[in-house]
C-alpha positions as CSV (number, residue, x, y, z in Angstrom):
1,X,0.0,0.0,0.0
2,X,1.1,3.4,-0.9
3,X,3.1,5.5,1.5
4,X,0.9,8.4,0.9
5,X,-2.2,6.6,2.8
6,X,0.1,7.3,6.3
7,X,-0.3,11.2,5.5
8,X,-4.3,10.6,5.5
9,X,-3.7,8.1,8.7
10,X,-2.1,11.0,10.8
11,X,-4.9,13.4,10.0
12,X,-7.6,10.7,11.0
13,X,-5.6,10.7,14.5
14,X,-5.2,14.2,14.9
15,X,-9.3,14.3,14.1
16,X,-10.0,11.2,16.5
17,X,-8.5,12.5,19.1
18,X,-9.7,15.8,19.4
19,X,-13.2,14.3,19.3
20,X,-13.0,11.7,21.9
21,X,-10.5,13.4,24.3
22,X,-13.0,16.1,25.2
23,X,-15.1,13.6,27.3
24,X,-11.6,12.3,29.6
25,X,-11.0,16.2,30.3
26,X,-14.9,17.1,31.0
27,X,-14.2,17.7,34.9
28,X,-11.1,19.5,34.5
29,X,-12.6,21.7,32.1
30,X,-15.7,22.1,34.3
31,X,-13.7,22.7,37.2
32,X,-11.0,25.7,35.4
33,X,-14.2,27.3,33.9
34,X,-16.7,27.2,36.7
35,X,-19.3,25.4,35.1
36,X,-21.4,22.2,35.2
37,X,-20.6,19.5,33.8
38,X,-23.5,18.9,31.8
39,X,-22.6,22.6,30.4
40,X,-18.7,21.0,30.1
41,X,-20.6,18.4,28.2
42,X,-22.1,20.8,25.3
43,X,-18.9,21.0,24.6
44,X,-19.1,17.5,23.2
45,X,-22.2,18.6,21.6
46,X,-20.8,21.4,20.1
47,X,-17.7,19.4,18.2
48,X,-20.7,17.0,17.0
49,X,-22.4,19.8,15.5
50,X,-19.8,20.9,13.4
51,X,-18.8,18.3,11.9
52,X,-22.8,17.3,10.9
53,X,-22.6,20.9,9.2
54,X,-19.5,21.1,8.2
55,X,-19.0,17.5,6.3
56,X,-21.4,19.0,3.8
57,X,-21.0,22.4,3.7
58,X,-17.5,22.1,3.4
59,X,-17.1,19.6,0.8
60,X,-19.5,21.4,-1.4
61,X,-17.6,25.1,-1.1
62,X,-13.9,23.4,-1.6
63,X,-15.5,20.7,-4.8
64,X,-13.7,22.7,-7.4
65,X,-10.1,22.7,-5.9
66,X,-7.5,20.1,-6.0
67,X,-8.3,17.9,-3.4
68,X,-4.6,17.6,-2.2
69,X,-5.4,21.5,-1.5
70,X,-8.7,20.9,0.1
71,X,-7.1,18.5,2.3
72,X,-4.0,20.7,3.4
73,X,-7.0,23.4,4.4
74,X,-9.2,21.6,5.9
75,X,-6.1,20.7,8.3
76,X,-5.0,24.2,8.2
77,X,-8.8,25.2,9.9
78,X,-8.5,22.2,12.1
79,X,-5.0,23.5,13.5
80,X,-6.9,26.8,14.4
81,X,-9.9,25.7,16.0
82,X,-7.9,23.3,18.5
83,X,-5.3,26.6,18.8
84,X,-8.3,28.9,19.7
85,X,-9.7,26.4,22.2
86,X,-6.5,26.0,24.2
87,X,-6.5,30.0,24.1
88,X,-10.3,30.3,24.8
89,X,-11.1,32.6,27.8
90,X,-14.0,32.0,28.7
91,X,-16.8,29.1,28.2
92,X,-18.7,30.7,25.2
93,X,-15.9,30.9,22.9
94,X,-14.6,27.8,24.1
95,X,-18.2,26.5,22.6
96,X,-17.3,28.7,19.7
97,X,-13.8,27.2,18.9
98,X,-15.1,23.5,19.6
99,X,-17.6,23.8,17.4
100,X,-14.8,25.3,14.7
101,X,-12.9,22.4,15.2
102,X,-15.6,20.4,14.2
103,X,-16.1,21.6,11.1
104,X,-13.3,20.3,8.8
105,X,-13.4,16.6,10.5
106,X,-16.1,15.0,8.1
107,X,-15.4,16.5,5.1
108,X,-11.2,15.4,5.1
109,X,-12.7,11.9,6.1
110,X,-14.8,12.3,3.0
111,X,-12.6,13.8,0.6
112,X,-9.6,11.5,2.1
113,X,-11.6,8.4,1.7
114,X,-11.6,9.2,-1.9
115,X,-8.2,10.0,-1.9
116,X,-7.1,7.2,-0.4
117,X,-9.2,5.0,-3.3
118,X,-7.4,6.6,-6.3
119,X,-4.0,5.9,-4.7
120,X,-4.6,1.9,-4.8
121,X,-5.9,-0.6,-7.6
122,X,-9.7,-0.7,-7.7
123,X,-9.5,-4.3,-6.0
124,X,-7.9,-2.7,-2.5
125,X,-10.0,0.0,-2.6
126,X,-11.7,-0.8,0.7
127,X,-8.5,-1.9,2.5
128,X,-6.8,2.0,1.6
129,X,-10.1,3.3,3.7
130,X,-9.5,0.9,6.1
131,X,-6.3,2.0,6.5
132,X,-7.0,5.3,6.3
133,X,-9.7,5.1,9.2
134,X,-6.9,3.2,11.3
135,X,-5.7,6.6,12.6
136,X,-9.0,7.7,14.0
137,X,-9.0,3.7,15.8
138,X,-5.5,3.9,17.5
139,X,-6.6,7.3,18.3
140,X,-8.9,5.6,20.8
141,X,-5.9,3.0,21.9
142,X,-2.7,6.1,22.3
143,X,-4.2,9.3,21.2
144,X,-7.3,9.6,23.6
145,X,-5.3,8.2,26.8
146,X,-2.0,10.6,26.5
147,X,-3.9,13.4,25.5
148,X,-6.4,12.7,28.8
149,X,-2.9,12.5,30.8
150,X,-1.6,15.7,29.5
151,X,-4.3,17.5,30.2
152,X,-5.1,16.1,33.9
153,X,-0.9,17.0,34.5
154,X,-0.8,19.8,32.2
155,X,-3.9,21.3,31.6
156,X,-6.4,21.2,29.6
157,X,-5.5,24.0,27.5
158,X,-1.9,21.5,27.1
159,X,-4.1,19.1,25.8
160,X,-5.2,20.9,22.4
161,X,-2.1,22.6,21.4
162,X,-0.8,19.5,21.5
163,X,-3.8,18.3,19.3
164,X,-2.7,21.4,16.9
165,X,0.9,20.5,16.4
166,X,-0.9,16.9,15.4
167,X,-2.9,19.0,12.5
168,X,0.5,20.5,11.9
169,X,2.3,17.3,11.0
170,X,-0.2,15.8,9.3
171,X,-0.3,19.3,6.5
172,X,3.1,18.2,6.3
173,X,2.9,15.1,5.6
174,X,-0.4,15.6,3.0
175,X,2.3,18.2,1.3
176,X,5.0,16.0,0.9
177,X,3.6,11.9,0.7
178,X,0.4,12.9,-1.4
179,X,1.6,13.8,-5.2
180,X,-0.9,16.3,-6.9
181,X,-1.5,13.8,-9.4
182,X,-3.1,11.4,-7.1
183,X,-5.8,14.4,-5.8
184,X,-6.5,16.6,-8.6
185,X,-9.8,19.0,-8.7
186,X,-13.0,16.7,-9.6
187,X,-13.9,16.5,-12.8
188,X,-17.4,17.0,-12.2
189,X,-17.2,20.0,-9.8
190,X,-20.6,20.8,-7.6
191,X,-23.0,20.2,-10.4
192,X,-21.8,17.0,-10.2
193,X,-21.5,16.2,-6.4
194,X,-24.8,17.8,-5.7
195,X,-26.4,15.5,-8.5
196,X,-25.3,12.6,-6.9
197,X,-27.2,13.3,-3.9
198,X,-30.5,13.2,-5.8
199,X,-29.9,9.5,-5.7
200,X,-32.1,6.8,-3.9
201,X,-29.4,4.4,-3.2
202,X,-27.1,7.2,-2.2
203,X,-29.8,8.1,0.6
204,X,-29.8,4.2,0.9
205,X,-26.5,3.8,2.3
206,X,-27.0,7.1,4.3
207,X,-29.3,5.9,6.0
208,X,-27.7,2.1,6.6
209,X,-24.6,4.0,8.0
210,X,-27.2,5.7,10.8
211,X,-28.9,3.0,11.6
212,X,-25.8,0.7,11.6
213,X,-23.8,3.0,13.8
214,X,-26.6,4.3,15.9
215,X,-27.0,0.4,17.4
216,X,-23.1,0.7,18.3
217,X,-23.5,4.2,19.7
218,X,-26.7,3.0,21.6
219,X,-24.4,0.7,24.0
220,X,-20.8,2.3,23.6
221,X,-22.2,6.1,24.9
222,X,-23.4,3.9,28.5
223,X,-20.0,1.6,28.6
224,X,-19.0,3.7,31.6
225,X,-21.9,2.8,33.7
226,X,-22.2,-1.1,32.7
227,X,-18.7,-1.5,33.6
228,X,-18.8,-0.4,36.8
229,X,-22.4,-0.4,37.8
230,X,-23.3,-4.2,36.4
231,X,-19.6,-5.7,36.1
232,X,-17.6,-4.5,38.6
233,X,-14.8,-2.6,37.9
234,X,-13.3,0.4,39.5
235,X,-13.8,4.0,38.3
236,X,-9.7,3.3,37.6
237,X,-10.0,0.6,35.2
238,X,-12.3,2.3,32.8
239,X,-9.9,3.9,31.0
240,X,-7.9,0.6,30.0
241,X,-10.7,-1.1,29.2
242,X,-12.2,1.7,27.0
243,X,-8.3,1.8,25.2
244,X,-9.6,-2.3,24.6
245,X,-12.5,-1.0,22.5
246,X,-10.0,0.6,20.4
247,X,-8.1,-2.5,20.2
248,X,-11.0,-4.1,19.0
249,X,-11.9,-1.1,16.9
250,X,-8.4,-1.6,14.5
251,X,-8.6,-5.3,14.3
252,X,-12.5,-4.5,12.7
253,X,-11.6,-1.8,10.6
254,X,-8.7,-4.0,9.3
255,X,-10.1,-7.3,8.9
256,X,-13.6,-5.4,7.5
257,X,-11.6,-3.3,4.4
258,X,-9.8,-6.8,3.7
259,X,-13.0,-9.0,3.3
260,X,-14.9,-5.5,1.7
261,X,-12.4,-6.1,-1.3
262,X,-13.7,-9.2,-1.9
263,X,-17.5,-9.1,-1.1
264,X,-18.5,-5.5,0.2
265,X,-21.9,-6.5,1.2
266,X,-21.3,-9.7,2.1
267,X,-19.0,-8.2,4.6
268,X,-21.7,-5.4,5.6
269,X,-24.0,-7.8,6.7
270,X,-21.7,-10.1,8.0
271,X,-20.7,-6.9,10.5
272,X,-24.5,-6.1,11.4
273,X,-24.9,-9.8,12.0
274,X,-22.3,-9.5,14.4
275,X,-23.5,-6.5,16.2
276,X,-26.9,-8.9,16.9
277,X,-25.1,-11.4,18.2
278,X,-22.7,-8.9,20.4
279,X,-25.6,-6.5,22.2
280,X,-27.9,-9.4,22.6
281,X,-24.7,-10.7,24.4
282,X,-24.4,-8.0,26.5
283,X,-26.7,-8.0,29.3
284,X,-24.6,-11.5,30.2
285,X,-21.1,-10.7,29.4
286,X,-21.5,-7.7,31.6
287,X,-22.2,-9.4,35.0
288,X,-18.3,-10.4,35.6
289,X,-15.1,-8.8,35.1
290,X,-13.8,-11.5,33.2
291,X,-16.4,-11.8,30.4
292,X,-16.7,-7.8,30.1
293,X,-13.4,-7.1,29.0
294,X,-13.6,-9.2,26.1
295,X,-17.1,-8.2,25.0
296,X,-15.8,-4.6,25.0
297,X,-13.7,-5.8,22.2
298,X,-15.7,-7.9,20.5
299,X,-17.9,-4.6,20.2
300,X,-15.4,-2.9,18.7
301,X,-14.5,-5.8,15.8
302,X,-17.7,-5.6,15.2
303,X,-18.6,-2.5,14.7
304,X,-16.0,-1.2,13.0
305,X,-16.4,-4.3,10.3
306,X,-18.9,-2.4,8.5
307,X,-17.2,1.5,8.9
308,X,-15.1,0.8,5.4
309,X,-17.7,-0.9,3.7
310,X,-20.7,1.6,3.9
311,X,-17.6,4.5,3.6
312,X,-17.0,2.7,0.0
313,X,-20.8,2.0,-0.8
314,X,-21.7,5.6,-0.5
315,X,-19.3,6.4,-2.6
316,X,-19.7,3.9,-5.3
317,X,-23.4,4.8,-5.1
318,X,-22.4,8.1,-6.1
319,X,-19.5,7.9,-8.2
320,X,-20.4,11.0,-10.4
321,X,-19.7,12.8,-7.8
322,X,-17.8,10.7,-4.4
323,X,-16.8,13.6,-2.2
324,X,-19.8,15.3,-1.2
325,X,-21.9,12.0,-0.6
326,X,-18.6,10.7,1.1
327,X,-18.6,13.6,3.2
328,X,-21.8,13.1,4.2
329,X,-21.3,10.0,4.9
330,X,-19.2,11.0,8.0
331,X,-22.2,13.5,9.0
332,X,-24.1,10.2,9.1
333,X,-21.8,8.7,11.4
334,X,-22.0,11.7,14.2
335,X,-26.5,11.7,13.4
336,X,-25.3,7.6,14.6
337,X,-23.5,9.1,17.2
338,X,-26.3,11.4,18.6
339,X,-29.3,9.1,18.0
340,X,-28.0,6.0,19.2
341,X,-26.9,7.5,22.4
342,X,-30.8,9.3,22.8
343,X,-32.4,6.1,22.1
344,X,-30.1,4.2,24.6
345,X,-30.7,7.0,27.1
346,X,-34.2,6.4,26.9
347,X,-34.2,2.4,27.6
348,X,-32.2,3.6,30.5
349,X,-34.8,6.6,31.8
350,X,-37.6,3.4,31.2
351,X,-35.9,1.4,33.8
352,X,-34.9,-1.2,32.1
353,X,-31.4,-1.5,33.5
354,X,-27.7,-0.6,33.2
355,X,-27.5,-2.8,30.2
356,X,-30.7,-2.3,28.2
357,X,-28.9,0.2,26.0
358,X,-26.7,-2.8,24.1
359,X,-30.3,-4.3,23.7
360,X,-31.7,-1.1,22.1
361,X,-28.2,-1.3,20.2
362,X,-29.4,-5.1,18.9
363,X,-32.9,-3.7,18.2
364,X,-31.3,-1.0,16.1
365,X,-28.5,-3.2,14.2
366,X,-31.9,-5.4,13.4
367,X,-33.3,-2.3,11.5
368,X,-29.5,-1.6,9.5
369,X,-30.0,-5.1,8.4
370,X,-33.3,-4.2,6.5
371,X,-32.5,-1.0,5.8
372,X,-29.2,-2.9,3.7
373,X,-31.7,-4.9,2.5
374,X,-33.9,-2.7,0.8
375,X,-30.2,-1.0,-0.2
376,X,-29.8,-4.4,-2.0
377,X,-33.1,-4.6,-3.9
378,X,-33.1,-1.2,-5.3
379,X,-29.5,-1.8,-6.5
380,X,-30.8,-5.3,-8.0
381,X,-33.7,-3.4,-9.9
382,X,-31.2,-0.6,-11.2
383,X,-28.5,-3.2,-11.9
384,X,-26.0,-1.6,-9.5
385,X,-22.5,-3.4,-10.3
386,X,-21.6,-5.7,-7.3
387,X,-18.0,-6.4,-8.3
388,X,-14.4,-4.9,-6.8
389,X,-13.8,-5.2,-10.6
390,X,-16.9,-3.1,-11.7
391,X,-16.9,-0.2,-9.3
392,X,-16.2,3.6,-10.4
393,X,-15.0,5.2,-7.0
394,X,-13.9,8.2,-8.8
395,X,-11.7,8.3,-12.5
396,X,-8.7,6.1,-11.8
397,X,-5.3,7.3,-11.6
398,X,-2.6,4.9,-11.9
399,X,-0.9,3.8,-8.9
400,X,2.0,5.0,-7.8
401,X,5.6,3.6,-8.7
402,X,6.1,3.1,-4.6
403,X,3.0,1.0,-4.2
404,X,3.8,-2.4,-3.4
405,X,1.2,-5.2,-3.7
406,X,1.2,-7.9,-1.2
C-alpha cells in the first residue's frame, strides 16, 4: 500500500483525538471554567455539530479545488480551531472554537476516503479506507489516553495545542507523501456532487450507515456505567478497558476493508450480523469482570467491520460525484452518534437496567439489516454493479511507482 495513505492516517488521528478526548477532560474543564458539567458536556455537543454541518458544507464550497489543497486546508482550519480552544477565555468561545474544530473533521474523512481510493488498484480500494480510518481507531488505543494525561498533569488547554501540532504534522505530511497527481480538482465539480445526492441508493446507504452506527453508539455512549455499575470494575480501570474497545476497533476496521475487497456487502451484513449477536450478548457478558473485557472488544471488531464498507458503498453509489456523498457519509456517522446514544438514554430513563442500551443497540443493528436490504433490492432493480472489478470510485489514476502489492 502506498506510502501516501500514512499522510491521510495521521490526520484521521489528529481528528479522532480531538473528538474523543473532550469527554476524559470534562471535569477538568468544568472545574478551570466554573461550570457544570452537563454545560462541560455541550462542549461534546458542540464538536458534533460541526462536523454534521461542516462534512457537507465544506465539501460542497472546496468541490472545485485540488483535493490535495482541500485537504492541506481543511487541516490548516483544524490546527486553528484546536489553537483557539487551548487560548479560549471564557466558556462561550470555548463552545465557539469547539464547534470550529468540528467543522473540517467529516469532510477530510470524505474527501480522504476518496483520496485514499485513487491511490490503490480498484481491487484494495476498501483496505486503503480501512487504513486510512486506522488513525481515528489507534486514536482511541494512544491518542485519547496521552492526550487525557496531558491534560489532567498539564492542563487542559496543554491538551489541544498539543492536538494542533498533530494537525501540523499531518499538512506536512499531506504536502510531501500525497503527489498532486493522485488528488486533482473533480472532474465534475458541484454540479456533479450535488447530483449525486438526488440518488435513492445514495440516501440508501446514508441511512444504513445511521442506523448501523446508531446500534453501536446505543451501548458504547453507557460503557462507563455497565462496567462499573453491572460488572464490577473500579472508576480506575475504565480507561484501560475503554483503550480495549480501540483495540477491537483496529482489528474490525482492518479485517472489514480486507474482506470488503472481496465481497463489500457480504461483509456489511456479516458486520450487522455480528453486532446482533454482540448487544444481545451483553446484558450477560457484563455481570463479571472477566467476560466484560472481552465483550468490550468484541464490540469494537464488530462494529468497526462495517465502517469501510458503507464508507466505499456511498461512494460507489455516487460515483459522479464521491466527495460530497462521502462527506456526508461521515455527518451520518456523528447523526449515529447522537441518536443511538438518545435512544439508549431512553431504555435507561424506562428502567430497564444498566444494560438495556446494548439491547436497544441489537434492536437498532436489526433495523440496518433491513435498511441494507432494501439497499440491495433497489440496486438489483437498477442493476448496481456488485463487483471490486466493476466499481467507479472516482476516475482512476494509476498507482504510484512506490505501491507495493502484497
Amino acid at each position: 500500500m502506498p506510502l501516501a495513505l500514512l499522510a491521510l492516517a495521521v490526520g484521521a488521528f489528529g481528528l479522532g483525538t480531538t473528538e474523543f478526548v473532550m469527554m476524559g477532560l470534562l471535569p477538568d474543564v468544568a472545574d478551570d471554567l466554573h461550570i457544570s458539567i452537563p454545560a462541560a458536556g455541550h462542549l461534546v455537543s458542540a464538536y458534533a455539530l460541526g462536523v454534521v454541518i461542516g462534512a457537507p458544507l465544506l465539501a460542497a464550497l472546496t468541490a472545485r479545488l485540488p483535493r490535495r489543497t482541500v485537504l492541506v486546508s481543511l487541516m490548516a482550519l483544524f490546527v486553528v480551531g484546536n489553537a483557539l480552544s487551548a487560548l479560549a477565555p471564557g466558556y462561550d468561545s470555548l463552545l465557539a472554537a469547539r464547534f470550529l474544530s468540528g467543522l473540517p473533521h467529516g469532510a477530510f474523512f470524505g474527501v480522504g476516503a476518496v483520496v485514499a481510493t485513487n491511490l490503490v488498484a480498484p481491487e484494495r480500494r476498501a483496505r486503503s479506507v480501512s487504513l486510512m480510518f486506522m488513525g481515528l481507531t489507534v486514536a482511541n488505543i494512544a491518542g485519547v489516553p496521552v492526550a487525557t494525561l496531558v491534560g489532567q498533569h498539564l492542563g487542559w488547554r496543554a491538551t489541544f495545542l498539543g492536538v494542533s501540532l498533530i494537525g501540523v504534522a499531518a499538512m506536512a505530511a499531506v504536502l510531501l507523501l500525497i503527489h498532486p497527481a493522485h488528488a486533482p480538482a473533480p472532474a465534475s465539480g458541484l454540479r456533479g456532487e450535488l447530483s449525486a445526492l438526488r440518488s435513492l441508493p445514495v440516501w440508501l446507504a446514508l441511512a444504513t450507515t445511521v442506523v448501523g452506527f446508531g446500534a453501536l453508539f446505543s451501548a458504547y455512549s453507557y460503557i462507563t456505567p455497565m462496567l462499573t455499575d453491572a460488572a464490577g470494575y473500579a472508576d480506575a480501570n475504565v480507561t484501560l478497558l475503554l483503550a480495549l474497545f480501540g483495540v477491537g476497533a483496529t482489528i474490525g476496521n482492518l479485517v472489514g476493508g480486507r474482506l470488503a475487497d472481496h465481497a463489500m456487502r457480504g461483509t456489511l451484513v456479516g458486520g450487522l450480523v455480528s453486532m446482533v449477536a454482540v448487544l444481545l450478548l451483553f446484558p450477560v457478558l457484563m455481570r463479571t469482570e472477566w467476560s466484560a473485557a472481552p465483550a468490550v472488544v468484541l464490540l469494537g471488531i464488530a462494529a468497526f467491520i462495517t465502517g469501510s464498507p458503507l464508507q466505499l458503498m456511498v461512494m460507489e453509489r455516487a460515483s459522479a460525484g464521491p466527495s460530497l456523498a462521502s462527506s456526508a457519509n461521515q455527518a451520518a456517522f456523528n447523526l449515529a452518534n447522537a441518536g443511538g446514544a438518545w435512544i439508549g438514554g431512553v431504555a435507561l430513563a424506562a428502567g430497564f437496567g444498566v444494560t438495556s442500551p446494548a439491547l436497544a443497540g441489537a434492536a437498532l443493528a436489526v433495523l440496518g439489516l433491513g435498511v441494507a436490504s432494501v439497499a440491495y433490492a433497489v440496486d438489483r432493480r437498477r442493476a448496481v454493479p456488485a463487483t471490486v472489478h466493476e466499481r467507479v470510485v472516482a476516475s482512476h489514476v494509476p498507482e504510484p511507482a512506490e505501491t507495493v502489492h502484497s
